[in-house]
Short mmCIF file of C-alpha atoms in Angstrom, two decimals:
data_model
loop_
_atom_site.label_atom_id
_atom_site.label_comp_id
_atom_site.label_asym_id
_atom_site.label_seq_id
_atom_site.Cartn_x
_atom_site.Cartn_y
_atom_site.Cartn_z
CA UNK A 1 -44.94 -6.67 7.24
CA UNK A 2 -42.12 -7.73 9.49
CA UNK A 3 -38.99 -5.76 10.27
CA UNK A 4 -35.87 -7.63 11.39
CA UNK A 5 -33.36 -5.36 13.09
CA UNK A 6 -30.00 -7.15 13.17
CA UNK A 7 -26.92 -5.96 15.00
CA UNK A 8 -23.50 -6.39 13.38
CA UNK A 9 -21.11 -9.16 14.45
CA UNK A 10 -18.39 -8.88 17.09
CA UNK A 11 -16.54 -5.69 16.13
CA UNK A 12 -13.08 -4.27 15.95
CA UNK A 13 -14.12 -0.67 16.42
CA UNK A 14 -10.65 0.68 15.66
CA UNK A 15 -10.79 -0.64 12.10
CA UNK A 16 -14.60 -0.66 11.72
CA UNK A 17 -14.54 -4.32 10.79
CA UNK A 18 -15.33 -7.71 12.28
CA UNK A 19 -13.07 -9.73 14.52
CA UNK A 20 -12.52 -13.43 13.84
CA UNK A 21 -15.35 -14.10 16.28
CA UNK A 22 -17.50 -11.59 14.37
CA UNK A 23 -16.85 -13.31 11.04
CA UNK A 24 -17.89 -16.61 12.55
CA UNK A 25 -21.06 -15.01 13.89
CA UNK A 26 -21.81 -13.61 10.43
CA UNK A 27 -21.32 -17.05 8.90
CA UNK A 28 -23.64 -18.58 11.51
CA UNK A 29 -26.25 -15.94 10.73
CA UNK A 30 -25.96 -16.60 6.98
CA UNK A 31 -26.54 -20.32 7.60
CA UNK A 32 -29.74 -19.42 9.47
CA UNK A 33 -31.03 -16.45 7.47
CA UNK A 34 -33.28 -18.40 5.08
CA UNK A 35 -35.65 -19.04 8.01
CA UNK A 36 -36.53 -15.35 8.10
CA UNK A 37 -37.90 -15.48 4.53
CA UNK A 38 -36.60 -12.01 3.75
CA UNK A 39 -37.75 -10.00 0.75
CA UNK A 40 -35.53 -6.92 1.22
CA UNK A 41 -32.15 -6.20 2.84
CA UNK A 42 -30.95 -2.81 4.05
CA UNK A 43 -27.68 -1.99 5.77
CA UNK A 44 -25.73 0.68 7.61
CA UNK A 45 -22.84 2.16 5.62
CA UNK A 46 -20.34 1.24 8.35
CA UNK A 47 -17.90 -1.58 7.64
CA UNK A 48 -18.82 -3.86 10.53
CA UNK A 49 -22.47 -3.89 9.46
CA UNK A 50 -21.63 -4.33 5.78
CA UNK A 51 -19.36 -7.30 6.57
CA UNK A 52 -22.12 -8.91 8.63
CA UNK A 53 -24.73 -8.33 5.96
CA UNK A 54 -22.75 -9.55 2.94
CA UNK A 55 -22.77 -13.34 3.63
CA UNK A 56 -26.53 -13.22 4.28
CA UNK A 57 -27.24 -11.31 1.06
CA UNK A 58 -25.09 -13.73 -0.91
CA UNK A 59 -26.87 -16.69 0.67
CA UNK A 60 -30.29 -15.31 -0.29
CA UNK A 61 -29.32 -13.76 -3.62
CA UNK A 62 -30.84 -10.43 -2.58
CA UNK A 63 -29.45 -6.97 -3.31
CA UNK A 64 -28.39 -4.75 -0.41
CA UNK A 65 -29.45 -1.11 -0.17
CA UNK A 66 -27.31 1.05 2.10
CA UNK A 67 -29.23 3.54 4.25
CA UNK A 68 -27.11 6.33 5.71
CA UNK A 69 -29.48 6.96 8.63
CA UNK A 70 -28.85 3.46 10.02
CA UNK A 71 -25.21 4.20 10.92
CA UNK A 72 -24.33 4.27 14.61
CA UNK A 73 -25.07 7.32 16.76
CA UNK A 74 -21.62 8.73 17.46
CA UNK A 75 -19.58 11.76 18.42
CA UNK A 76 -21.13 12.57 21.80
CA UNK A 77 -19.65 11.29 25.07
CA UNK A 78 -19.86 12.12 28.75
CA UNK A 79 -17.41 11.45 31.57
CA UNK A 80 -18.48 10.67 35.13
CA UNK A 81 -16.43 9.57 38.13
CA UNK A 82 -16.99 5.90 38.86
CA UNK A 83 -18.48 5.19 35.44
CA UNK A 84 -15.87 6.45 33.00
CA UNK A 85 -16.70 7.60 29.48
CA UNK A 86 -20.02 6.70 27.89
CA UNK A 87 -22.24 7.66 24.98
CA UNK A 88 -25.82 8.84 25.64
CA UNK A 89 -27.31 5.55 24.44
CA UNK A 90 -25.13 3.66 26.91
CA UNK A 91 -25.64 5.89 29.93
CA UNK A 92 -25.57 3.68 33.05
CA UNK A 93 -29.12 2.99 34.19
CA UNK A 94 -28.12 3.92 37.73
CA UNK A 95 -27.20 7.37 36.44
CA UNK A 96 -30.08 7.70 34.02
CA UNK A 97 -32.80 7.00 36.57
CA UNK A 98 -31.24 9.36 39.10
CA UNK A 99 -32.28 12.20 36.81
CA UNK A 100 -35.29 14.20 38.02
CA UNK A 101 -37.88 14.24 36.58
CA UNK A 102 -37.80 10.63 35.42
CA UNK A 103 -36.71 10.43 31.75
CA UNK A 104 -39.68 10.70 29.42
CA UNK A 105 -40.46 10.43 25.73
CA UNK A 106 -41.21 14.09 25.09
CA UNK A 107 -38.39 16.55 25.74
CA UNK A 108 -35.73 13.89 26.32
CA UNK A 109 -33.17 15.94 24.38
CA UNK A 110 -33.29 18.67 27.04
CA UNK A 111 -32.34 16.35 29.90
CA UNK A 112 -28.92 15.91 31.41
CA UNK A 113 -26.59 13.54 29.48
CA UNK A 114 -28.77 13.84 26.35
CA UNK A 115 -28.68 17.59 25.72
CA UNK A 116 -25.57 17.84 23.57
CA UNK A 117 -26.70 19.76 20.44
CA UNK A 118 -24.88 17.28 18.20
CA UNK A 119 -27.01 14.35 19.36
CA UNK A 120 -30.60 15.38 18.62
CA UNK A 121 -30.01 15.89 14.85
CA UNK A 122 -28.76 12.31 14.58
CA UNK A 123 -31.89 10.98 16.25
CA UNK A 124 -34.09 13.23 14.08
CA UNK A 125 -32.37 11.82 10.99
CA UNK A 126 -33.14 8.31 12.23
CA UNK A 127 -36.80 9.22 12.76
CA UNK A 128 -37.12 10.67 9.25
CA UNK A 129 -35.31 7.69 7.74
CA UNK A 130 -37.56 5.25 9.55
CA UNK A 131 -40.69 7.05 8.37
CA UNK A 132 -39.45 7.08 4.77
CA UNK A 133 -38.58 3.38 4.85
CA UNK A 134 -41.93 2.32 6.27
CA UNK A 135 -43.80 4.58 3.83
CA UNK A 136 -41.94 2.88 0.99
CA UNK A 137 -43.37 -0.41 2.21
CA UNK A 138 -46.90 0.91 2.60
CA UNK A 139 -47.15 2.37 6.12
CA UNK A 140 -47.32 6.14 6.59
CA UNK A 141 -46.55 7.57 10.03
CA UNK A 142 -49.41 9.63 11.50
CA UNK A 143 -49.00 10.58 15.15
CA UNK A 144 -48.37 7.37 17.07
CA UNK A 145 -50.00 5.25 14.33
CA UNK A 146 -49.15 4.17 10.81
CA UNK A 147 -51.77 4.65 8.12
CA UNK A 148 -52.06 1.59 5.90
CA UNK A 149 -51.56 2.85 2.37
CA UNK A 150 -50.78 -0.57 0.99
CA UNK A 151 -51.00 -3.79 3.06
CA UNK A 152 -47.66 -5.53 2.79
CA UNK A 153 -46.29 -9.00 3.36
CA UNK A 154 -42.72 -7.72 2.97
CA UNK A 155 -40.11 -9.06 5.37
CA UNK A 156 -37.23 -6.62 5.59
CA UNK A 157 -33.90 -6.90 7.39
CA UNK A 158 -31.89 -3.89 8.50
CA UNK A 159 -28.30 -4.55 9.57
CA UNK A 160 -27.22 -1.85 11.99
CA UNK A 161 -25.91 -1.19 15.52
CA UNK A 162 -26.65 -1.40 19.25
CA UNK A 163 -27.26 2.31 19.82
CA UNK A 164 -29.10 2.97 16.57
CA UNK A 165 -31.06 -0.26 16.87
CA UNK A 166 -32.37 0.33 20.37
CA UNK A 167 -33.17 3.95 19.52
CA UNK A 168 -35.12 2.86 16.45
CA UNK A 169 -37.00 0.19 18.40
CA UNK A 170 -37.94 2.84 20.95
CA UNK A 171 -39.19 5.15 18.20
CA UNK A 172 -41.29 2.41 16.59
CA UNK A 173 -42.83 1.33 19.90
CA UNK A 174 -43.40 4.87 21.25
CA UNK A 175 -41.48 4.32 24.48
CA UNK A 176 -38.95 6.70 26.10
CA UNK A 177 -35.55 6.53 24.46
CA UNK A 178 -33.89 6.37 27.86
CA UNK A 179 -35.92 3.28 28.78
CA UNK A 180 -34.60 1.53 25.68
CA UNK A 181 -31.03 2.71 26.24
CA UNK A 182 -30.98 1.57 29.87
CA UNK A 183 -33.11 -1.55 29.58
CA UNK A 184 -32.59 -3.16 26.15
CA UNK A 185 -29.71 -5.20 24.83
CA UNK A 186 -28.90 -6.75 21.46
CA UNK A 187 -26.05 -9.24 21.38
CA UNK A 188 -23.83 -9.22 18.32
CA UNK A 189 -25.83 -10.56 15.32
CA UNK A 190 -28.91 -10.65 17.57
CA UNK A 191 -32.19 -10.51 15.64
CA UNK A 192 -35.11 -8.36 16.76
CA UNK A 193 -38.47 -8.85 15.03
CA UNK A 194 -41.16 -6.19 14.84
CA UNK A 195 -44.48 -6.87 13.16
CA UNK A 196 -46.62 -4.13 11.67
CA UNK A 197 -49.81 -5.29 13.32
CA UNK A 198 -53.00 -4.48 11.38
CA UNK A 199 -56.15 -5.00 13.43
CA UNK A 200 -58.20 -2.82 11.12
CA UNK A 201 -57.90 -1.76 7.48
CA UNK A 202 -56.94 1.83 8.43
CA UNK A 203 -54.00 1.82 10.80
CA UNK A 204 -51.10 -0.35 11.88
CA UNK A 205 -49.12 -0.34 15.12
CA UNK A 206 -45.62 -1.88 15.46
CA UNK A 207 -45.47 -4.79 17.90
CA UNK A 208 -42.18 -6.38 18.98
CA UNK A 209 -42.39 -10.16 18.75
CA UNK A 210 -38.91 -10.85 20.10
CA UNK A 211 -35.62 -9.12 20.69
CA UNK A 212 -31.97 -10.06 20.25
CA UNK A 213 -32.53 -13.70 19.26
CA UNK A 214 -29.24 -15.60 18.85
CA UNK A 215 -30.50 -19.09 18.04
CA UNK A 216 -28.09 -19.16 15.10
CA UNK A 217 -25.16 -18.76 17.51
CA UNK A 218 -26.22 -21.85 19.43
CA UNK A 219 -26.84 -23.86 16.26
CA UNK A 220 -23.32 -23.03 15.06
CA UNK A 221 -21.83 -24.25 18.34
CA UNK A 222 -20.50 -20.82 19.29
CA UNK A 223 -20.45 -19.66 22.87
CA UNK A 224 -22.82 -16.79 23.61
CA UNK A 225 -21.21 -13.57 24.83
CA UNK A 226 -22.38 -10.27 26.32
CA UNK A 227 -19.55 -8.23 24.91
CA UNK A 228 -20.17 -4.54 25.40
CA UNK A 229 -22.07 -4.81 28.65
CA UNK A 230 -20.10 -3.33 31.52
CA UNK A 231 -18.53 -5.84 33.86
CA UNK A 232 -20.55 -6.08 37.05
CA UNK A 233 -18.98 -4.95 40.29
CA UNK A 234 -21.23 -7.24 42.29
CA UNK A 235 -21.54 -10.37 40.15
CA UNK A 236 -25.19 -9.71 39.32
#
């Protein structure tokens, strides 16, 4: 099985919709989507994800199932001099890796900038939702592995968000959430592909084949952007 995690198009966060640029990105993605050979489409309930998903679903003639746990992680913000206001999943790496001990997978929710009691339940909901979705397609989470209940050739797309997407990728790959939040990036409509790798008949382990692919943007003649990344102070 392959999982395609797709970020929404360029957003207008105030109205939870797509900008003109975002609509063009969604159209470019729809023109490309047949190459993914999808069998199932899932989507966040938020408007910007739904508007990105709709042209692709119409192109493929596939139904869309909305999954509430794929909405963006929201409602928790921190303020720090020199860095302004940020959500936990967009904590500046310079700040994140100044934390001692170094951020780790276990106990991350007790560390500074991630210990707001409103945040952990959202991540737990994502974990449970991920496990339920993969079990539906034949892979049951056991420890760090997935028991193969039913080998699957399904190819599923999940239209979601930067914060939720990187958090989910981290969960699937068993790497510290903070490493994903500080070190991973998905451009708008970027496609990340994770394969459920089966090297035996008993267990499967998710393997990321690529992240944030925007070939469709180039094919459509659109300029690539890094909207959402903080402007560099030193022209890195």
